[in-house]
CSV table of C-alpha atoms (C1' of nucleotides) in Angstrom, one decimal:
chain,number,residue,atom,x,y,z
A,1,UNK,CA,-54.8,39.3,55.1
A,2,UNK,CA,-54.8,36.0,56.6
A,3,UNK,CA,-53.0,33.1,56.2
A,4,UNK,CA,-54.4,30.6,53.5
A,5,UNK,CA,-54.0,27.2,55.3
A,6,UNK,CA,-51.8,24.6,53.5
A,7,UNK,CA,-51.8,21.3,53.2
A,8,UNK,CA,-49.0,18.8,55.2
A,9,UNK,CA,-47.4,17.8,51.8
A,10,UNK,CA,-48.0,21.8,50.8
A,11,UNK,CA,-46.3,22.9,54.1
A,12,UNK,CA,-43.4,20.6,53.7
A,13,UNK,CA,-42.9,21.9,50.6
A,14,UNK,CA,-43.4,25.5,51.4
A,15,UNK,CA,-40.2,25.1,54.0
A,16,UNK,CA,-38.0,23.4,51.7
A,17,UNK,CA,-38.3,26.6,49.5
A,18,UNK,CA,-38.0,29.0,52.3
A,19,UNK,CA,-34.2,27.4,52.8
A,20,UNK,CA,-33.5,27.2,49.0
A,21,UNK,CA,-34.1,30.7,48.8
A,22,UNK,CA,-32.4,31.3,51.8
A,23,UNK,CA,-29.3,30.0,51.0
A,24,UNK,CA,-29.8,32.0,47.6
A,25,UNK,CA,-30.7,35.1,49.6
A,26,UNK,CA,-33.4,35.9,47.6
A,27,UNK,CA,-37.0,36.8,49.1
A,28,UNK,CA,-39.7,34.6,49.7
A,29,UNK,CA,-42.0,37.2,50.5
A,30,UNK,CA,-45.8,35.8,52.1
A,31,UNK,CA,-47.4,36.7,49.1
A,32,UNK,CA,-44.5,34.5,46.9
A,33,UNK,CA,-45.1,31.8,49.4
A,34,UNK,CA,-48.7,32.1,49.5
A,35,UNK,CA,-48.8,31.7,45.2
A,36,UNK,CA,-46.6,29.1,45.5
A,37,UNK,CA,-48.9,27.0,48.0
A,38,UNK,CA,-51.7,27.9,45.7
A,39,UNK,CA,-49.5,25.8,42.7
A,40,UNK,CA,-48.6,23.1,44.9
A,41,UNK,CA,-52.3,22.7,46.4
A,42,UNK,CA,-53.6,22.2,43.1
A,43,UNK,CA,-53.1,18.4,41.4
A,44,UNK,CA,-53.2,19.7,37.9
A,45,UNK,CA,-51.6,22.5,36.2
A,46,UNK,CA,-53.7,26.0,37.3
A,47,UNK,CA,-54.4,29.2,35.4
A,48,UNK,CA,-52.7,32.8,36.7
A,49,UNK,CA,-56.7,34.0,36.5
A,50,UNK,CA,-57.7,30.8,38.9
A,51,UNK,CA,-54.9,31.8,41.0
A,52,UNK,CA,-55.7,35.1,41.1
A,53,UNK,CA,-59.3,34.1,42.3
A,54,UNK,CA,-58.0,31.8,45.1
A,55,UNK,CA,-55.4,34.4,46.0
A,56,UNK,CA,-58.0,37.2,46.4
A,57,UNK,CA,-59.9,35.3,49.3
A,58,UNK,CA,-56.9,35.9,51.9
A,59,UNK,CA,-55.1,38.9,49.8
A,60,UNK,CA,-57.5,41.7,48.9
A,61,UNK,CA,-57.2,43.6,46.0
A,62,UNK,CA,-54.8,41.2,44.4
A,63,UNK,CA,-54.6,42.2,40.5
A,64,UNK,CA,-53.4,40.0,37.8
A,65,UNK,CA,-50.2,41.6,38.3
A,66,UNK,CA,-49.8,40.0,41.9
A,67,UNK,CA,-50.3,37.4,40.7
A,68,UNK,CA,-47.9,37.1,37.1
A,69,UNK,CA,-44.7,39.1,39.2
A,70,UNK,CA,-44.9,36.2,42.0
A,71,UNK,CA,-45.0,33.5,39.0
A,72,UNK,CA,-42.2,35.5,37.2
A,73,UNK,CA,-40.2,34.9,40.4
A,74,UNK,CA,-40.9,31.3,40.8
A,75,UNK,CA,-40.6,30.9,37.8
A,76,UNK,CA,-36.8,32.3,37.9
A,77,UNK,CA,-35.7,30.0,41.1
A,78,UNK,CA,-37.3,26.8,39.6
A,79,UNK,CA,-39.9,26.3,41.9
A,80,UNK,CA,-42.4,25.9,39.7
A,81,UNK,CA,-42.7,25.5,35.9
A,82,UNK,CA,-45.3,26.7,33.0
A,83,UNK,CA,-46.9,24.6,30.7
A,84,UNK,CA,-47.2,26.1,27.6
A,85,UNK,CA,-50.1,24.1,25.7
A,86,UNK,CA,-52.4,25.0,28.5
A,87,UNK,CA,-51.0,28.5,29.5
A,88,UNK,CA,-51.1,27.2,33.3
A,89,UNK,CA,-48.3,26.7,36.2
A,90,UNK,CA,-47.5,24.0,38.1
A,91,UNK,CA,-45.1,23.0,41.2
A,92,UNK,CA,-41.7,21.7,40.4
A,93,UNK,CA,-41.3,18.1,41.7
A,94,UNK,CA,-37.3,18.3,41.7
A,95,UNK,CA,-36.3,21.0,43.9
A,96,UNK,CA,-32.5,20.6,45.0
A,97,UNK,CA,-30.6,23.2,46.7
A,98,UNK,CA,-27.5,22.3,44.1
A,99,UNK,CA,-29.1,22.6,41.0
A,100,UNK,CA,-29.6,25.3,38.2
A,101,UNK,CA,-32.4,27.2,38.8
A,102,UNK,CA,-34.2,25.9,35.6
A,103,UNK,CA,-33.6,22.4,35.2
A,104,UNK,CA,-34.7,20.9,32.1
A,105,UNK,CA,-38.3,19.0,32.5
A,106,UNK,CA,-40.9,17.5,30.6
A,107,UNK,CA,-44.4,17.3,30.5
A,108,UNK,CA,-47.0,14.4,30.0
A,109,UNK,CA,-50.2,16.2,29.2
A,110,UNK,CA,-53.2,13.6,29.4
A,111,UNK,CA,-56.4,14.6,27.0
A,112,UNK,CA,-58.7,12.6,29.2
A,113,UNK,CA,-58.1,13.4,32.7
A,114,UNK,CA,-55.9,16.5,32.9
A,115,UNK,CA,-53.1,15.0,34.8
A,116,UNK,CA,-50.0,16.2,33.7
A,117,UNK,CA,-46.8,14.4,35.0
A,118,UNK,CA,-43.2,16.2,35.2
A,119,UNK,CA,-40.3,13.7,34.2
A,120,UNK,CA,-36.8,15.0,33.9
A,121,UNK,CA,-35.2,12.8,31.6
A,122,UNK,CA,-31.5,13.0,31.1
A,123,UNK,CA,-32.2,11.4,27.4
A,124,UNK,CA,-34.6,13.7,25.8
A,125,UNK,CA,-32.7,16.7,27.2
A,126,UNK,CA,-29.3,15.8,25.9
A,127,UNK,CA,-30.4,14.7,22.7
A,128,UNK,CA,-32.2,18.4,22.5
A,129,UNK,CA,-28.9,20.3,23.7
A,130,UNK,CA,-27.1,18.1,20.9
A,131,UNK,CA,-29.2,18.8,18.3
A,132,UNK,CA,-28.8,22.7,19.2
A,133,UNK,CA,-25.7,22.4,20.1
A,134,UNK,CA,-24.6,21.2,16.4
A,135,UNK,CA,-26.3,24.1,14.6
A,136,UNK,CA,-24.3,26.5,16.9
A,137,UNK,CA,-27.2,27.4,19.1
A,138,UNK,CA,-26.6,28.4,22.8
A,139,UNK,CA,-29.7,27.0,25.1
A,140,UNK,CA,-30.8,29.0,27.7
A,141,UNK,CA,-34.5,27.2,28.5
A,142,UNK,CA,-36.6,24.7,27.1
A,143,UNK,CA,-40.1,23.6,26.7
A,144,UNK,CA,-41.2,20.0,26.1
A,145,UNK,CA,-44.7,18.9,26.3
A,146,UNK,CA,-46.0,15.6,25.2
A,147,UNK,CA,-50.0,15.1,24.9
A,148,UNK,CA,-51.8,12.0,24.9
A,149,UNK,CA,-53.5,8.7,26.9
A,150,UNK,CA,-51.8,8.5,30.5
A,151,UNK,CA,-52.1,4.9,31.2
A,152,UNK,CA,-54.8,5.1,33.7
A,153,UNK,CA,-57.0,6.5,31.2
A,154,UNK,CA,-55.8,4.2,28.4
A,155,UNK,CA,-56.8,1.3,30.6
A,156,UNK,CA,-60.2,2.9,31.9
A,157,UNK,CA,-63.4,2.3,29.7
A,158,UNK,CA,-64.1,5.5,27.5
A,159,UNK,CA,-67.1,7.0,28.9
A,160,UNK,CA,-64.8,6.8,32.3
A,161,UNK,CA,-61.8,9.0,32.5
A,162,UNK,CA,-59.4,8.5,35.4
A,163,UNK,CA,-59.8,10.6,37.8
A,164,UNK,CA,-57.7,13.6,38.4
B,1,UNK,CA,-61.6,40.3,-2.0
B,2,UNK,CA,-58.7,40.3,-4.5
B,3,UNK,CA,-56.0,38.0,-4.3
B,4,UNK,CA,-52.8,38.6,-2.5
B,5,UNK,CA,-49.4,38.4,-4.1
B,6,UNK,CA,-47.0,36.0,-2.5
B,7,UNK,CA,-43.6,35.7,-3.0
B,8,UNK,CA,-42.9,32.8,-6.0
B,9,UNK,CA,-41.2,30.7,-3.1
B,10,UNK,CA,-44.2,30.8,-1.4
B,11,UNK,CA,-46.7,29.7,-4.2
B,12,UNK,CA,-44.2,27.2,-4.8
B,13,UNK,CA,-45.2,25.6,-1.4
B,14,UNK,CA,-48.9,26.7,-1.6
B,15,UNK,CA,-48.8,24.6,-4.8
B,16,UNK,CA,-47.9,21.5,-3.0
B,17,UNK,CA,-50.3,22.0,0.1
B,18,UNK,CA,-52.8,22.0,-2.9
B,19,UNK,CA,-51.5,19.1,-4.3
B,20,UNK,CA,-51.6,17.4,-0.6
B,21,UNK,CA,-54.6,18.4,0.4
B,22,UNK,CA,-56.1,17.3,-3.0
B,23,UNK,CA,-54.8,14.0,-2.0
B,24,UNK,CA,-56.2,13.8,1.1
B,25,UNK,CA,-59.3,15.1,-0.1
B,26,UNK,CA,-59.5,18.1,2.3
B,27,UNK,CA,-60.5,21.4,0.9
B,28,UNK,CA,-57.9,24.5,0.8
B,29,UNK,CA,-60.2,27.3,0.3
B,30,UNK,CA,-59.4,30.3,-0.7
B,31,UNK,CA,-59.7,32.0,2.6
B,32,UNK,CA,-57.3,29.2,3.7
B,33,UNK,CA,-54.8,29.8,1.3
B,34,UNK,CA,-54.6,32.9,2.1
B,35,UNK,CA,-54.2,32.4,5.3
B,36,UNK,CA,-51.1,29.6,4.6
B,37,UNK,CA,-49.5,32.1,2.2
B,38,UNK,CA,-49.3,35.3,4.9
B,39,UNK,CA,-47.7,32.5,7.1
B,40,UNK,CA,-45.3,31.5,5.0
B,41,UNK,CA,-44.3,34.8,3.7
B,42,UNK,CA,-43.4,35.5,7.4
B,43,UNK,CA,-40.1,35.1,8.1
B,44,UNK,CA,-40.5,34.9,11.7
B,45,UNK,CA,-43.8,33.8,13.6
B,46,UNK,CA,-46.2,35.5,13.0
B,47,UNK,CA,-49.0,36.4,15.5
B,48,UNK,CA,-52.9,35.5,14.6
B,49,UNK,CA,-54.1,38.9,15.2
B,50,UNK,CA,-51.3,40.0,13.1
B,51,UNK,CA,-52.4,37.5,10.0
B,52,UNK,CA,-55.9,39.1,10.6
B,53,UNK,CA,-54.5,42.6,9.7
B,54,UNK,CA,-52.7,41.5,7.2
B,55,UNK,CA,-55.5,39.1,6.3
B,56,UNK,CA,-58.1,42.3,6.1
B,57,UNK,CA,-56.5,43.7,3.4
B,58,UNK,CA,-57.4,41.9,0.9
B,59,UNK,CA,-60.3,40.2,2.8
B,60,UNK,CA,-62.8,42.8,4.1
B,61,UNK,CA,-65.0,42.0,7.2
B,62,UNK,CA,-62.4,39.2,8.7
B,63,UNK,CA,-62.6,38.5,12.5
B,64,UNK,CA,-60.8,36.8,15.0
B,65,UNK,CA,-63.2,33.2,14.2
B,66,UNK,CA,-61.7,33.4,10.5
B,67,UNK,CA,-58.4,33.6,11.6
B,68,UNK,CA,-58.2,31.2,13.7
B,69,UNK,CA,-60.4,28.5,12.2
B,70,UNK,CA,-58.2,28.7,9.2
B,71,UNK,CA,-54.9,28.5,11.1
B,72,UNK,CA,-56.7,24.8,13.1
B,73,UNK,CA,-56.9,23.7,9.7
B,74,UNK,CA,-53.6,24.1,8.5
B,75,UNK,CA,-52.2,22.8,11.9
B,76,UNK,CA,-54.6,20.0,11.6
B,77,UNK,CA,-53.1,19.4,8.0
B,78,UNK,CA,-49.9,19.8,9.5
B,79,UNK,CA,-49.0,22.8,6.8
B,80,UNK,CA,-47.7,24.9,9.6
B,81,UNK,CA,-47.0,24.9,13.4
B,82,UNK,CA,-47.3,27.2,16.2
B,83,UNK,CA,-44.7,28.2,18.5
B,84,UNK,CA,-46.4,27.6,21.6
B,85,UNK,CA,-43.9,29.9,23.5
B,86,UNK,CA,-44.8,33.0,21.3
B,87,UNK,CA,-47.8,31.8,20.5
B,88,UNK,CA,-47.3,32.2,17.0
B,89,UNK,CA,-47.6,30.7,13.9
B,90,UNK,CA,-44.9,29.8,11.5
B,91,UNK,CA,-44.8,27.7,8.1
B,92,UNK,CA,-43.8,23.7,8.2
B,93,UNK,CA,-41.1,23.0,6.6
B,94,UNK,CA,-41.2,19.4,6.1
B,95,UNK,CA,-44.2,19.2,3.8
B,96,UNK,CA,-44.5,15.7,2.8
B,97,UNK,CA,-47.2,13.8,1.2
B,98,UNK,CA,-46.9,10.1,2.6
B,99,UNK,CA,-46.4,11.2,6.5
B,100,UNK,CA,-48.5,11.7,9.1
B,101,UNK,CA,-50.4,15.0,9.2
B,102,UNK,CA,-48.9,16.0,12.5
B,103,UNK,CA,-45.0,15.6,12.4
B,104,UNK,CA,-42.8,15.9,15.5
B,105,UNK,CA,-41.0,18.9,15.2
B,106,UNK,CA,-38.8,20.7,17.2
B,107,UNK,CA,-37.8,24.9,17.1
B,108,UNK,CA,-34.9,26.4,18.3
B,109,UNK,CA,-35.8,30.1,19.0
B,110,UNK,CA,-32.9,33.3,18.9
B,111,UNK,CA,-34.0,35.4,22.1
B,112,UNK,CA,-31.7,38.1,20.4
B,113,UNK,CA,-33.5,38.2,16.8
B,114,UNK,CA,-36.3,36.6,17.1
B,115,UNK,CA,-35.5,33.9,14.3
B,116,UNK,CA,-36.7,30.5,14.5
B,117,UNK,CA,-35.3,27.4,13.3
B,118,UNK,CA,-37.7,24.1,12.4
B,119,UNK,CA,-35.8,20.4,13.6
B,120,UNK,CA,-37.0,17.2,13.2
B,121,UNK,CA,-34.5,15.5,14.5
B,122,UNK,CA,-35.3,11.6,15.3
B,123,UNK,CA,-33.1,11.5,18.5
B,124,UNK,CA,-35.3,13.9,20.1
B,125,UNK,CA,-38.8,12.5,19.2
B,126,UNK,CA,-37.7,9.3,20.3
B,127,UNK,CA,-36.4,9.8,22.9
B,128,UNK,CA,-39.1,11.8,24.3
B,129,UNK,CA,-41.6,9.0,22.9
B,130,UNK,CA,-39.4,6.3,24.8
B,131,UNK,CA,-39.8,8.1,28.0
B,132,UNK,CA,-43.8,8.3,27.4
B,133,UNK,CA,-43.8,4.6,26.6
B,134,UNK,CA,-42.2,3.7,29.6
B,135,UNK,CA,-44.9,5.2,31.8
B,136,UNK,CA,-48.0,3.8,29.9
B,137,UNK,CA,-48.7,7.0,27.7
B,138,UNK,CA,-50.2,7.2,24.7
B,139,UNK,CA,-48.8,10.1,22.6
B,140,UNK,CA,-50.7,11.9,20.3
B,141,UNK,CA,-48.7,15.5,19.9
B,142,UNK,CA,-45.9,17.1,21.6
B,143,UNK,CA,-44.3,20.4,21.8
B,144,UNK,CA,-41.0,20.8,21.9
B,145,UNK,CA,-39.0,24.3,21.8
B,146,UNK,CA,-35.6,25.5,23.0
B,147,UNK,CA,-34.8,29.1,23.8
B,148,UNK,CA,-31.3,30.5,23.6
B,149,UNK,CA,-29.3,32.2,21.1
B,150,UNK,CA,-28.3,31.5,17.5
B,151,UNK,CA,-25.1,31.1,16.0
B,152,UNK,CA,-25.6,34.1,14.2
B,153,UNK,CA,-26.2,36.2,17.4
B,154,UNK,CA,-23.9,34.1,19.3
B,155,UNK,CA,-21.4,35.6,16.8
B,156,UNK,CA,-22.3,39.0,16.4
B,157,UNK,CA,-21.5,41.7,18.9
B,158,UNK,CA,-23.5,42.5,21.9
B,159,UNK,CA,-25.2,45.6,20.1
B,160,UNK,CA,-26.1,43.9,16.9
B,161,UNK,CA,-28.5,41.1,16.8
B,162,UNK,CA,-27.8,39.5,13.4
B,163,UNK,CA,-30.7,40.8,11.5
B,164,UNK,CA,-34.0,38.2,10.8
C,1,DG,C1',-31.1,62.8,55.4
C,2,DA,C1',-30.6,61.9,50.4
C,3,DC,C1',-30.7,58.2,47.6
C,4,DA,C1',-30.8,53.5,45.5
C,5,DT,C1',-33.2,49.1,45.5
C,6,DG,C1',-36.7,45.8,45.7
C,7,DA,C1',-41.5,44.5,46.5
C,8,DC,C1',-46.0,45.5,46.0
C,9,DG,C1',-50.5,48.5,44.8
C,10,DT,C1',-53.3,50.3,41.2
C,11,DT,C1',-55.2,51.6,36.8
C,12,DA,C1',-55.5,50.8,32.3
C,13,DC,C1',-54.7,48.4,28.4
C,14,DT,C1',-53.0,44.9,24.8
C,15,DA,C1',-53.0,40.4,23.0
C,16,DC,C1',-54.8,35.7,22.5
C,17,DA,C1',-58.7,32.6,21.9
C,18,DT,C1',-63.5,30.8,21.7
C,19,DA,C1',-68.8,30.5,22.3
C,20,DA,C1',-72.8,30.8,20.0
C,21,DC,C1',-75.7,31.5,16.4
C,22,DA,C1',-76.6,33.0,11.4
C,23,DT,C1',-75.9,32.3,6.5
C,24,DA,C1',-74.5,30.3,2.2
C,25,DA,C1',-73.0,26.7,-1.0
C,26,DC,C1',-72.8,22.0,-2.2
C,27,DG,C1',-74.0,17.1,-2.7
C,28,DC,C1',-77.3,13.6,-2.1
C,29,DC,C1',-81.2,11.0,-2.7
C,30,DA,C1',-86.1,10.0,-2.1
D,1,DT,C1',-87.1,19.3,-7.2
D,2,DG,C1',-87.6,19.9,-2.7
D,3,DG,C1',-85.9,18.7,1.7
D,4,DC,C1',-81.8,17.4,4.3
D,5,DG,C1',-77.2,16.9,6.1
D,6,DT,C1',-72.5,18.6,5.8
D,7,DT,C1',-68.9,22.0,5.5
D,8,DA,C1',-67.2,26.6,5.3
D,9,DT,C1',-67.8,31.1,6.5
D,10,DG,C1',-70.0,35.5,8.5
D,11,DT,C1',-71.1,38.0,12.7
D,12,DT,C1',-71.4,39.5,17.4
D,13,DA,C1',-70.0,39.1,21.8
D,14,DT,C1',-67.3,37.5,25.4
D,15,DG,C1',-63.8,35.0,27.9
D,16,DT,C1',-58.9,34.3,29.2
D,17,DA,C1',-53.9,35.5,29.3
D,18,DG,C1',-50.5,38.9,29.9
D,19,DT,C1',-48.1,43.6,30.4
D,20,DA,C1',-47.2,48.8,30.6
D,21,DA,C1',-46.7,52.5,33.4
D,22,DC,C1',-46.6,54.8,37.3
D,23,DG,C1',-47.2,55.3,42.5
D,24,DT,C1',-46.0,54.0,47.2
D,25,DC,C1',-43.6,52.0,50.9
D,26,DA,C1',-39.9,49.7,53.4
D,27,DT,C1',-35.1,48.8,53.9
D,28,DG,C1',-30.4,49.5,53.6
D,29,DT,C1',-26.4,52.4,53.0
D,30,DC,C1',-23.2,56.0,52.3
DNA sequence: GACATGACGTTACTACATAACATAACGCCA
DNA sequence: TGGCGTTATGTTATGTAGTAACGTCATGTC
């Protein structure tokens, strides 16, 4: 079971989560650290079965529920976040020691390339928690996904998508 | 391959969608219909697989393809939505002739009972398409759901979800 | 040393969704 | 009126996503 190698940005990520979860005293075990460099490695959002596939080259036998019970806890401490419309995981961008575990993102979905982009804006999150909050409704987690053009591939000719 | 009875709220609403889709000049078979009526008559999401059951009923030799080729027409239509986090389908609420096919909604969904609550509340959508414009993107859909609990559940005690 | 806890292994299964090709019904129009 | 395109549906098979249930092993602790 070697050690998948990482790269720079992935590594620098890697150790900001180690002392997140440290200070939370929760585990990240190698195999939570190794899925979690497997998200952050990839530019767009990846498939548990894709992970799976990349996982199994350094971690034999890994079954799909290696692979879902590392998301779940990644999931949980908010390094990472699910897209819904495409049933695939992606790394957090906003990691900070302080915050909830889930923060409230959003997600840009482009059609052409596959780039997805994470924003975390303040406005469409508050107007969300006021609209639930008038109609009595206690949030607990949220899922907002936009798809569309991004702008690279609104500006590129149409037989040329932007690349990823 | 009798017809199904529907509740007279729901062929209420299956009266309009003919009347839209007449408009628009799009065909809503039979099989479709059918298909729109099961989802409405659910009060809570309802699962593809589990329209197909119910679907067979009356509909002998229906597979998944039926299913689900009916339910991408009546999202296309915009006669009903799915819940991307249960990946389910519910009934649109907002039927209207003049707007656009695909309406910007927003569901608030009870982790205690399992009800779901259509918005379409303008702060939200615009927001969220004000933050899109910003960076350049194009929408063409979004998704946007809140979990939590209702204020129902919120107000019932701890052993008794307030029923669907 | 018995026992609780948390992480992971392993097998099997359930649920969700689509590809690919066949068939049938309809309108069109040459 | 026969050929053709279009749209809806039938049919078979397969691909992809996710979980249940139970076993094992290490660690801590009383």
């Amino acid at each position: 079971m070697l050690a998948p190698a990482f790269s720079k940005e992935t590594d620098t990520l890697l150790a900001q989560a180690r002392t997140l979860c440290d200070r939370r005293g929760v585990q990240l075990t190698e195999l939570r650290r190794k899925v979690l460099g497997l998200v952050l490695e990839g530019d767009k959002p990846t498939g548990a079965y894709d992970l799976l596939d990349r996982l199994r080259v350094h971690h034999k036998g890994a079954a799909p529920p290696t692979v879902y019970r590392a998301l779940d806890f990644l999931l949980e401490q908010g390094l990472i976040h699910k897209v819904e419309r495409l049933s695939a995981f992606v790394g957090c961008i906003h990691q900070s020691e302080d915050e909830d575990h889930h923060h409230a993102a959003q997600f840009l979905i482009c059609q052409r390339c596959g780039q997805v982009t994470e924003l975390e804006d303040p406005r469409v999150d508050r107007a969300l928690v006021e609209a639930a909050r008038e109609l009595g409704f206690r949030p607990a987690g949220s899922t907002v996904e936009m798809e569309g053009t991004c702008a690279a591939c609104a500006a590129a000719p149409a037989s040329a998508p932007a690349p990823g």
